[in-house]
Amino acid sequence: MFKRFLLVLASASLLLINGARAEESPATDLVLLTENFPPYNMAKNGKNFAQDENINGIAVDIVREMFKRTDITYSLTLRFPWERIYKLALEKPGYGVFVMARLPDREKLFKWVGPIGPDDWIMLAKADSKITLETLDQARKYKIGAYKGDAIAETLAKQGLKPIVVLRDQDNARKLVSGQIDLWATGDPAGRYLARQDGVTGLKTVLRFNSAELYLALNKDVPDEIVAKLQAALDQMRKEGVVDDIMAKYL
């Protein structure tokens, strides 16, 4: 009886250990996370959670092709908010997040594959706005809307412009039209695409203040060999015109 008890206890312990290992190690080579950031990444149903084939967009199509060419297995999940998936990719081995602006203060935090596409930073105003800007400093006297956790919002805050942030960037389109903000600091083409989805058109660009490139950011523990394979696949796709063809499908 005692031996049988010990055998059951040992079996239970083994199951617990194996279960813990399964939680620590992803079932695929990489766990990829993204957010609703049209036209680069978006849930087909428009919601803030989707997985695998229920996600599309420019970056999603490019990433899928990269992984197909390298035979690296992955899972793909779209979640909300951005701050959460950024933290997961930063802290968990085997995780990655896209698309992310490659900024100096982020450079050593991740391993990078890209660029996947451009993301110019612009200030949008209503069509009838009298605001004219030649420098970013001239925007200080206006109420500026931005997206919480985004590189644009972080940069403006560091420069003392005190942006009014929201959890969804598309909310700024309605805030701009209703007069709650004077300017919308967003990406191009993402901002215009989001505005059109909410029926807001005719916004005008009053300042283009930065040009950024968007990347797949991988946790620092991802092997260099995997990073190199993905980068080589993307470089070849660009040479073949595949990246341009994908972009043309959405824009």
PDB file of C-alpha atoms in Angstrom:
ATOM      1  CA  MET A   1       0.000   0.000   0.000  1.00  0.00           C
ATOM      2  CA  PHE A   2       2.785   2.425   0.914  1.00  0.00           C
ATOM      3  CA  LYS A   3       4.678   1.578  -2.292  1.00  0.00           C
ATOM      4  CA  ARG A   4       1.551   2.247  -4.328  1.00  0.00           C
ATOM      5  CA  PHE A   5       1.160   5.614  -2.588  1.00  0.00           C
ATOM      6  CA  LEU A   6       4.770   6.508  -3.423  1.00  0.00           C
ATOM      7  CA  LEU A   7       4.211   5.527  -7.077  1.00  0.00           C
ATOM      8  CA  VAL A   8       1.108   7.713  -7.341  1.00  0.00           C
ATOM      9  CA  LEU A   9       2.931  10.596  -5.666  1.00  0.00           C
ATOM     10  CA  ALA A  10       5.872  10.279  -8.042  1.00  0.00           C
ATOM     11  CA  SER A  11       3.560  10.204 -11.070  1.00  0.00           C
ATOM     12  CA  ALA A  12       1.719  13.296  -9.869  1.00  0.00           C
ATOM     13  CA  SER A  13       5.009  15.120  -9.315  1.00  0.00           C
ATOM     14  CA  LEU A  14       6.158  14.237 -12.828  1.00  0.00           C
ATOM     15  CA  LEU A  15       2.947  15.609 -14.321  1.00  0.00           C
ATOM     16  CA  LEU A  16       3.349  18.865 -12.413  1.00  0.00           C
ATOM     17  CA  ILE A  17       6.964  19.237 -13.576  1.00  0.00           C
ATOM     18  CA  ASN A  18       6.066  18.538 -17.208  1.00  0.00           C
ATOM     19  CA  GLY A  19       3.142  20.961 -16.986  1.00  0.00           C
ATOM     20  CA  ALA A  20       5.403  23.694 -15.628  1.00  0.00           C
ATOM     21  CA  ARG A  21       7.902  23.089 -18.428  1.00  0.00           C
ATOM     22  CA  ALA A  22       5.118  23.316 -21.006  1.00  0.00           C
ATOM     23  CA  GLU A  23       4.109  26.710 -19.639  1.00  0.00           C
ATOM     24  CA  GLU A  24       7.698  27.941 -19.672  1.00  0.00           C
ATOM     25  CA  SER A  25       8.466  26.751 -23.217  1.00  0.00           C
ATOM     26  CA  PRO A  26       6.290  27.731 -26.189  1.00  0.00           C
ATOM     27  CA  ALA A  27       4.955  24.883 -28.347  1.00  0.00           C
ATOM     28  CA  THR A  28       6.364  26.702 -31.376  1.00  0.00           C
ATOM     29  CA  ASP A  29       9.740  28.277 -32.091  1.00  0.00           C
ATOM     30  CA  LEU A  30       8.306  31.752 -31.521  1.00  0.00           C
ATOM     31  CA  VAL A  31       5.199  33.332 -30.012  1.00  0.00           C
ATOM     32  CA  LEU A  32       4.368  36.450 -32.014  1.00  0.00           C
ATOM     33  CA  LEU A  33       2.128  39.218 -30.681  1.00  0.00           C
ATOM     34  CA  THR A  34       0.631  42.185 -32.445  1.00  0.00           C
ATOM     35  CA  GLU A  35      -2.090  44.817 -32.023  1.00  0.00           C
ATOM     36  CA  ASN A  36      -4.747  46.503 -34.120  1.00  0.00           C
ATOM     37  CA  PHE A  37      -2.615  48.937 -36.124  1.00  0.00           C
ATOM     38  CA  PRO A  38      -4.202  49.172 -39.589  1.00  0.00           C
ATOM     39  CA  PRO A  39      -3.193  48.796 -42.306  1.00  0.00           C
ATOM     40  CA  TYR A  40      -0.172  46.918 -40.912  1.00  0.00           C
ATOM     41  CA  ASN A  41      -1.935  44.560 -38.462  1.00  0.00           C
ATOM     42  CA  MET A  42      -5.645  44.113 -37.802  1.00  0.00           C
ATOM     43  CA  ALA A  43      -8.223  41.617 -36.604  1.00  0.00           C
ATOM     44  CA  LYS A  44     -10.566  40.573 -39.397  1.00  0.00           C
ATOM     45  CA  ASN A  45     -13.548  41.004 -37.068  1.00  0.00           C
ATOM     46  CA  GLY A  46     -12.351  44.421 -35.880  1.00  0.00           C
ATOM     47  CA  LYS A  47     -12.087  43.297 -32.255  1.00  0.00           C
ATOM     48  CA  ASN A  48      -9.101  43.549 -29.907  1.00  0.00           C
ATOM     49  CA  PHE A  49      -8.418  39.828 -29.766  1.00  0.00           C
ATOM     50  CA  ALA A  50      -7.753  37.462 -32.653  1.00  0.00           C
ATOM     51  CA  GLN A  51      -5.455  34.563 -33.465  1.00  0.00           C
ATOM     52  CA  ASP A  52      -3.611  33.153 -36.460  1.00  0.00           C
ATOM     53  CA  GLU A  53      -5.738  33.213 -39.636  1.00  0.00           C
ATOM     54  CA  ASN A  54      -8.158  35.756 -38.159  1.00  0.00           C
ATOM     55  CA  ILE A  55      -5.496  38.477 -38.458  1.00  0.00           C
ATOM     56  CA  ASN A  56      -4.413  40.258 -41.631  1.00  0.00           C
ATOM     57  CA  GLY A  57      -2.643  43.404 -42.821  1.00  0.00           C
ATOM     58  CA  ILE A  58       0.559  44.456 -44.549  1.00  0.00           C
ATOM     59  CA  ALA A  59       2.924  43.414 -41.762  1.00  0.00           C
ATOM     60  CA  VAL A  60       1.015  40.203 -41.032  1.00  0.00           C
ATOM     61  CA  ASP A  61       1.286  39.072 -44.651  1.00  0.00           C
ATOM     62  CA  ILE A  62       4.990  39.935 -44.762  1.00  0.00           C
ATOM     63  CA  VAL A  63       5.724  38.119 -41.487  1.00  0.00           C
ATOM     64  CA  ARG A  64       3.786  35.040 -42.609  1.00  0.00           C
ATOM     65  CA  GLU A  65       5.812  34.844 -45.805  1.00  0.00           C
ATOM     66  CA  MET A  66       9.080  35.255 -43.884  1.00  0.00           C
ATOM     67  CA  PHE A  67       8.259  32.338 -41.592  1.00  0.00           C
ATOM     68  CA  LYS A  68       6.997  30.203 -44.461  1.00  0.00           C
ATOM     69  CA  ARG A  69      10.317  30.601 -46.263  1.00  0.00           C
ATOM     70  CA  THR A  70      12.384  29.750 -43.192  1.00  0.00           C
ATOM     71  CA  ASP A  71      10.279  26.828 -41.896  1.00  0.00           C
ATOM     72  CA  ILE A  72      10.301  28.411 -38.427  1.00  0.00           C
ATOM     73  CA  THR A  73       7.135  27.579 -36.518  1.00  0.00           C
ATOM     74  CA  TYR A  74       5.185  30.297 -34.740  1.00  0.00           C
ATOM     75  CA  SER A  75       1.852  31.257 -33.233  1.00  0.00           C
ATOM     76  CA  LEU A  76       0.263  34.643 -33.824  1.00  0.00           C
ATOM     77  CA  THR A  77      -2.042  36.512 -31.467  1.00  0.00           C
ATOM     78  CA  LEU A  78      -3.495  40.006 -31.653  1.00  0.00           C
ATOM     79  CA  ARG A  79      -4.086  41.512 -28.221  1.00  0.00           C
ATOM     80  CA  PHE A  80      -4.805  44.809 -26.490  1.00  0.00           C
ATOM     81  CA  PRO A  81      -3.340  47.061 -25.158  1.00  0.00           C
ATOM     82  CA  TRP A  82       0.057  47.688 -26.730  1.00  0.00           C
ATOM     83  CA  GLU A  83       1.798  48.122 -23.390  1.00  0.00           C
ATOM     84  CA  ARG A  84       0.893  44.553 -22.409  1.00  0.00           C
ATOM     85  CA  ILE A  85       2.261  42.839 -25.521  1.00  0.00           C
ATOM     86  CA  TYR A  86       5.365  45.042 -25.487  1.00  0.00           C
ATOM     87  CA  LYS A  87       6.088  43.900 -21.922  1.00  0.00           C
ATOM     88  CA  LEU A  88       5.562  40.230 -22.802  1.00  0.00           C
ATOM     89  CA  ALA A  89       7.996  40.419 -25.729  1.00  0.00           C
ATOM     90  CA  LEU A  90      10.502  42.264 -23.566  1.00  0.00           C
ATOM     91  CA  GLU A  91      10.410  39.768 -20.703  1.00  0.00           C
ATOM     92  CA  LYS A  92       9.523  36.327 -22.086  1.00  0.00           C
ATOM     93  CA  PRO A  93      12.053  34.186 -24.020  1.00  0.00           C
ATOM     94  CA  GLY A  94      10.732  33.034 -27.388  1.00  0.00           C
ATOM     95  CA  TYR A  95       8.361  35.982 -27.757  1.00  0.00           C
ATOM     96  CA  GLY A  96       8.250  38.743 -30.347  1.00  0.00           C
ATOM     97  CA  VAL A  97       6.061  41.739 -31.169  1.00  0.00           C
ATOM     98  CA  PHE A  98       5.366  43.695 -34.358  1.00  0.00           C
ATOM     99  CA  VAL A  99       5.274  46.270 -35.759  1.00  0.00           C
ATOM    100  CA  MET A 100       7.537  48.420 -33.616  1.00  0.00           C
ATOM    101  CA  ALA A 101       9.502  51.582 -34.334  1.00  0.00           C
ATOM    102  CA  ARG A 102      13.227  50.956 -33.877  1.00  0.00           C
ATOM    103  CA  LEU A 103      14.264  53.806 -31.605  1.00  0.00           C
ATOM    104  CA  PRO A 104      17.667  54.409 -29.943  1.00  0.00           C
ATOM    105  CA  ASP A 105      16.347  53.737 -26.437  1.00  0.00           C
ATOM    106  CA  ARG A 106      14.847  50.423 -27.594  1.00  0.00           C
ATOM    107  CA  GLU A 107      17.839  49.267 -29.644  1.00  0.00           C
ATOM    108  CA  LYS A 108      19.487  47.074 -26.998  1.00  0.00           C
ATOM    109  CA  LEU A 109      16.231  45.752 -25.565  1.00  0.00           C
ATOM    110  CA  PHE A 110      15.335  43.509 -28.505  1.00  0.00           C
ATOM    111  CA  LYS A 111      16.690  41.713 -31.551  1.00  0.00           C
ATOM    112  CA  TRP A 112      15.353  43.208 -34.768  1.00  0.00           C
ATOM    113  CA  VAL A 113      14.099  41.950 -38.133  1.00  0.00           C
ATOM    114  CA  GLY A 114      13.205  44.516 -40.762  1.00  0.00           C
ATOM    115  CA  PRO A 115      12.374  47.059 -41.817  1.00  0.00           C
ATOM    116  CA  ILE A 116       8.903  45.819 -42.605  1.00  0.00           C
ATOM    117  CA  GLY A 117       7.512  49.198 -43.639  1.00  0.00           C
ATOM    118  CA  PRO A 118       7.642  52.965 -43.129  1.00  0.00           C
ATOM    119  CA  ASP A 119       5.862  54.952 -40.455  1.00  0.00           C
ATOM    120  CA  ASP A 120       6.231  58.692 -40.920  1.00  0.00           C
ATOM    121  CA  TRP A 121       5.153  60.790 -37.956  1.00  0.00           C
ATOM    122  CA  ILE A 122       2.713  63.566 -38.755  1.00  0.00           C
ATOM    123  CA  MET A 123       0.434  66.138 -37.166  1.00  0.00           C
ATOM    124  CA  LEU A 124      -3.081  66.030 -38.572  1.00  0.00           C
ATOM    125  CA  ALA A 125      -5.652  68.804 -38.273  1.00  0.00           C
ATOM    126  CA  LYS A 126      -9.251  69.274 -39.414  1.00  0.00           C
ATOM    127  CA  ALA A 127      -9.732  70.311 -43.009  1.00  0.00           C
ATOM    128  CA  ASP A 128     -10.837  73.830 -41.990  1.00  0.00           C
ATOM    129  CA  SER A 129      -8.141  74.310 -39.350  1.00  0.00           C
ATOM    130  CA  LYS A 130      -6.078  77.491 -39.546  1.00  0.00           C
ATOM    131  CA  ILE A 131      -3.114  75.869 -37.802  1.00  0.00           C
ATOM    132  CA  THR A 132       0.182  76.019 -39.679  1.00  0.00           C
ATOM    133  CA  LEU A 133       3.396  74.537 -38.333  1.00  0.00           C
ATOM    134  CA  GLU A 134       6.989  74.657 -39.472  1.00  0.00           C
ATOM    135  CA  THR A 135       8.558  73.025 -36.408  1.00  0.00           C
ATOM    136  CA  LEU A 136       7.438  70.649 -33.680  1.00  0.00           C
ATOM    137  CA  ASP A 137       8.136  73.309 -31.071  1.00  0.00           C
ATOM    138  CA  GLN A 138       5.355  75.457 -32.554  1.00  0.00           C
ATOM    139  CA  ALA A 139       2.829  72.756 -31.598  1.00  0.00           C
ATOM    140  CA  ARG A 140       3.357  73.315 -27.861  1.00  0.00           C
ATOM    141  CA  LYS A 141       0.453  75.732 -27.526  1.00  0.00           C
ATOM    142  CA  TYR A 142      -2.060  73.250 -28.952  1.00  0.00           C
ATOM    143  CA  LYS A 143      -3.874  70.234 -27.504  1.00  0.00           C
ATOM    144  CA  ILE A 144      -2.229  67.214 -29.116  1.00  0.00           C
ATOM    145  CA  GLY A 145      -3.830  63.774 -29.166  1.00  0.00           C
ATOM    146  CA  ALA A 146      -1.673  60.642 -29.297  1.00  0.00           C
ATOM    147  CA  TYR A 147      -1.772  56.891 -28.628  1.00  0.00           C
ATOM    148  CA  LYS A 148      -0.763  55.659 -25.170  1.00  0.00           C
ATOM    149  CA  GLY A 149       2.486  53.679 -25.152  1.00  0.00           C
ATOM    150  CA  ASP A 150       3.255  54.472 -28.770  1.00  0.00           C
ATOM    151  CA  ALA A 151       6.693  55.738 -29.797  1.00  0.00           C
ATOM    152  CA  ILE A 152       5.166  58.997 -31.053  1.00  0.00           C
ATOM    153  CA  ALA A 153       3.502  59.733 -27.729  1.00  0.00           C
ATOM    154  CA  GLU A 154       6.666  58.827 -25.829  1.00  0.00           C
ATOM    155  CA  THR A 155       8.800  61.107 -27.999  1.00  0.00           C
ATOM    156  CA  LEU A 156       6.424  64.054 -27.622  1.00  0.00           C
ATOM    157  CA  ALA A 157       6.309  63.572 -23.853  1.00  0.00           C
ATOM    158  CA  LYS A 158      10.109  63.520 -23.636  1.00  0.00           C
ATOM    159  CA  GLN A 159      10.187  66.833 -25.465  1.00  0.00           C
ATOM    160  CA  GLY A 160       7.696  68.344 -23.048  1.00  0.00           C
ATOM    161  CA  LEU A 161       4.708  68.589 -25.411  1.00  0.00           C
ATOM    162  CA  LYS A 162       2.411  66.740 -22.962  1.00  0.00           C
ATOM    163  CA  PRO A 163       0.218  64.784 -25.406  1.00  0.00           C
ATOM    164  CA  ILE A 164      -3.304  63.769 -24.378  1.00  0.00           C
ATOM    165  CA  VAL A 165      -3.213  59.994 -24.801  1.00  0.00           C
ATOM    166  CA  VAL A 166      -5.949  57.446 -25.527  1.00  0.00           C
ATOM    167  CA  LEU A 167      -5.963  53.646 -25.528  1.00  0.00           C
ATOM    168  CA  ARG A 168      -7.017  53.416 -29.197  1.00  0.00           C
ATOM    169  CA  ASP A 169      -5.430  55.682 -31.778  1.00  0.00           C
ATOM    170  CA  GLN A 170      -8.606  55.804 -33.908  1.00  0.00           C
ATOM    171  CA  ASP A 171     -10.368  57.598 -31.036  1.00  0.00           C
ATOM    172  CA  ASN A 172      -8.222  60.620 -31.826  1.00  0.00           C
ATOM    173  CA  ALA A 173      -9.916  61.016 -35.217  1.00  0.00           C
ATOM    174  CA  ARG A 174     -13.271  61.650 -33.547  1.00  0.00           C
ATOM    175  CA  LYS A 175     -11.691  63.836 -30.850  1.00  0.00           C
ATOM    176  CA  LEU A 176     -10.093  65.956 -33.555  1.00  0.00           C
ATOM    177  CA  VAL A 177     -13.339  66.437 -35.474  1.00  0.00           C
ATOM    178  CA  SER A 178     -15.272  67.249 -32.281  1.00  0.00           C
ATOM    179  CA  GLY A 179     -12.701  69.833 -31.189  1.00  0.00           C
ATOM    180  CA  GLN A 180     -11.488  67.978 -28.096  1.00  0.00           C
ATOM    181  CA  ILE A 181      -7.958  68.160 -29.502  1.00  0.00           C
ATOM    182  CA  ASP A 182      -6.387  70.571 -31.982  1.00  0.00           C
ATOM    183  CA  LEU A 183      -3.852  68.191 -33.500  1.00  0.00           C
ATOM    184  CA  TRP A 184      -3.479  64.448 -33.863  1.00  0.00           C
ATOM    185  CA  ALA A 185       0.055  63.080 -33.703  1.00  0.00           C
ATOM    186  CA  THR A 186      -0.025  59.783 -35.560  1.00  0.00           C
ATOM    187  CA  GLY A 187       1.656  57.642 -38.172  1.00  0.00           C
ATOM    188  CA  ASP A 188       1.266  57.831 -41.916  1.00  0.00           C
ATOM    189  CA  PRO A 189      -0.356  55.785 -43.492  1.00  0.00           C
ATOM    190  CA  ALA A 190      -1.841  54.312 -40.290  1.00  0.00           C
ATOM    191  CA  GLY A 191      -3.616  57.472 -39.075  1.00  0.00           C
ATOM    192  CA  ARG A 192      -5.427  58.203 -42.316  1.00  0.00           C
ATOM    193  CA  TYR A 193      -6.474  54.570 -42.641  1.00  0.00           C
ATOM    194  CA  LEU A 194      -7.909  54.553 -39.098  1.00  0.00           C
ATOM    195  CA  ALA A 195      -9.738  57.830 -39.700  1.00  0.00           C
ATOM    196  CA  ARG A 196     -11.362  56.506 -42.892  1.00  0.00           C
ATOM    197  CA  GLN A 197     -12.514  53.391 -41.027  1.00  0.00           C
ATOM    198  CA  ASP A 198     -14.413  55.703 -38.633  1.00  0.00           C
ATOM    199  CA  GLY A 199     -15.836  57.776 -41.474  1.00  0.00           C
ATOM    200  CA  VAL A 200     -13.483  60.706 -40.923  1.00  0.00           C
ATOM    201  CA  THR A 201     -11.975  62.128 -44.110  1.00  0.00           C
ATOM    202  CA  GLY A 202     -10.461  65.393 -45.278  1.00  0.00           C
ATOM    203  CA  LEU A 203      -7.877  65.691 -42.507  1.00  0.00           C
ATOM    204  CA  LYS A 204      -4.816  67.665 -43.523  1.00  0.00           C
ATOM    205  CA  THR A 205      -1.171  67.206 -42.645  1.00  0.00           C
ATOM    206  CA  VAL A 206       0.210  70.350 -41.007  1.00  0.00           C
ATOM    207  CA  LEU A 207       3.609  68.902 -40.061  1.00  0.00           C
ATOM    208  CA  ARG A 208       5.726  65.866 -40.921  1.00  0.00           C
ATOM    209  CA  PHE A 209       8.232  65.640 -38.088  1.00  0.00           C
ATOM    210  CA  ASN A 210       9.905  62.240 -38.289  1.00  0.00           C
ATOM    211  CA  SER A 211      10.417  59.250 -40.532  1.00  0.00           C
ATOM    212  CA  ALA A 212      10.573  55.896 -38.767  1.00  0.00           C
ATOM    213  CA  GLU A 213      10.851  52.296 -39.907  1.00  0.00           C
ATOM    214  CA  LEU A 214       8.768  49.500 -38.415  1.00  0.00           C
ATOM    215  CA  TYR A 215      10.234  46.139 -37.364  1.00  0.00           C
ATOM    216  CA  LEU A 216       9.590  42.751 -35.851  1.00  0.00           C
ATOM    217  CA  ALA A 217      11.131  42.985 -32.368  1.00  0.00           C
ATOM    218  CA  LEU A 218      12.238  39.693 -30.805  1.00  0.00           C
ATOM    219  CA  ASN A 219      13.133  38.906 -27.216  1.00  0.00           C
ATOM    220  CA  LYS A 220      16.902  39.056 -26.636  1.00  0.00           C
ATOM    221  CA  ASP A 221      16.997  35.330 -25.842  1.00  0.00           C
ATOM    222  CA  VAL A 222      15.868  34.371 -29.364  1.00  0.00           C
ATOM    223  CA  PRO A 223      18.856  32.632 -31.034  1.00  0.00           C
ATOM    224  CA  ASP A 224      20.864  34.757 -33.483  1.00  0.00           C
ATOM    225  CA  GLU A 225      20.495  31.970 -36.051  1.00  0.00           C
ATOM    226  CA  ILE A 226      16.703  32.411 -36.137  1.00  0.00           C
ATOM    227  CA  VAL A 227      17.024  36.196 -36.384  1.00  0.00           C
ATOM    228  CA  ALA A 228      19.494  35.866 -39.280  1.00  0.00           C
ATOM    229  CA  LYS A 229      17.261  33.419 -41.180  1.00  0.00           C
ATOM    230  CA  LEU A 230      14.239  35.712 -40.880  1.00  0.00           C
ATOM    231  CA  GLN A 231      16.250  38.758 -41.947  1.00  0.00           C
ATOM    232  CA  ALA A 232      17.638  36.926 -44.983  1.00  0.00           C
ATOM    233  CA  ALA A 233      14.128  35.849 -45.997  1.00  0.00           C
ATOM    234  CA  LEU A 234      12.825  39.422 -45.718  1.00  0.00           C
ATOM    235  CA  ASP A 235      15.755  40.810 -47.713  1.00  0.00           C
ATOM    236  CA  GLN A 236      15.083  38.299 -50.484  1.00  0.00           C
ATOM    237  CA  MET A 237      11.364  39.104 -50.468  1.00  0.00           C
ATOM    238  CA  ARG A 238      12.188  42.776 -50.930  1.00  0.00           C
ATOM    239  CA  LYS A 239      14.515  41.999 -53.863  1.00  0.00           C
ATOM    240  CA  GLU A 240      11.791  39.911 -55.508  1.00  0.00           C
ATOM    241  CA  GLY A 241       9.215  42.706 -55.152  1.00  0.00           C
ATOM    242  CA  VAL A 242       7.044  40.636 -52.782  1.00  0.00           C
ATOM    243  CA  VAL A 243       7.007  43.358 -50.100  1.00  0.00           C
ATOM    244  CA  ASP A 244       5.873  45.993 -52.625  1.00  0.00           C
ATOM    245  CA  ASP A 245       3.139  43.669 -53.923  1.00  0.00           C
ATOM    246  CA  ILE A 246       1.796  43.100 -50.400  1.00  0.00           C
ATOM    247  CA  MET A 247       1.744  46.837 -49.663  1.00  0.00           C
ATOM    248  CA  ALA A 248      -0.036  47.575 -52.935  1.00  0.00           C
ATOM    249  CA  LYS A 249      -2.793  45.125 -51.959  1.00  0.00           C
ATOM    250  CA  TYR A 250      -3.762  47.269 -48.939  1.00  0.00           C
ATOM    251  CA  LEU A 251      -2.933  50.876 -49.924  1.00  0.00           C
TER     252      LEU A 251
END
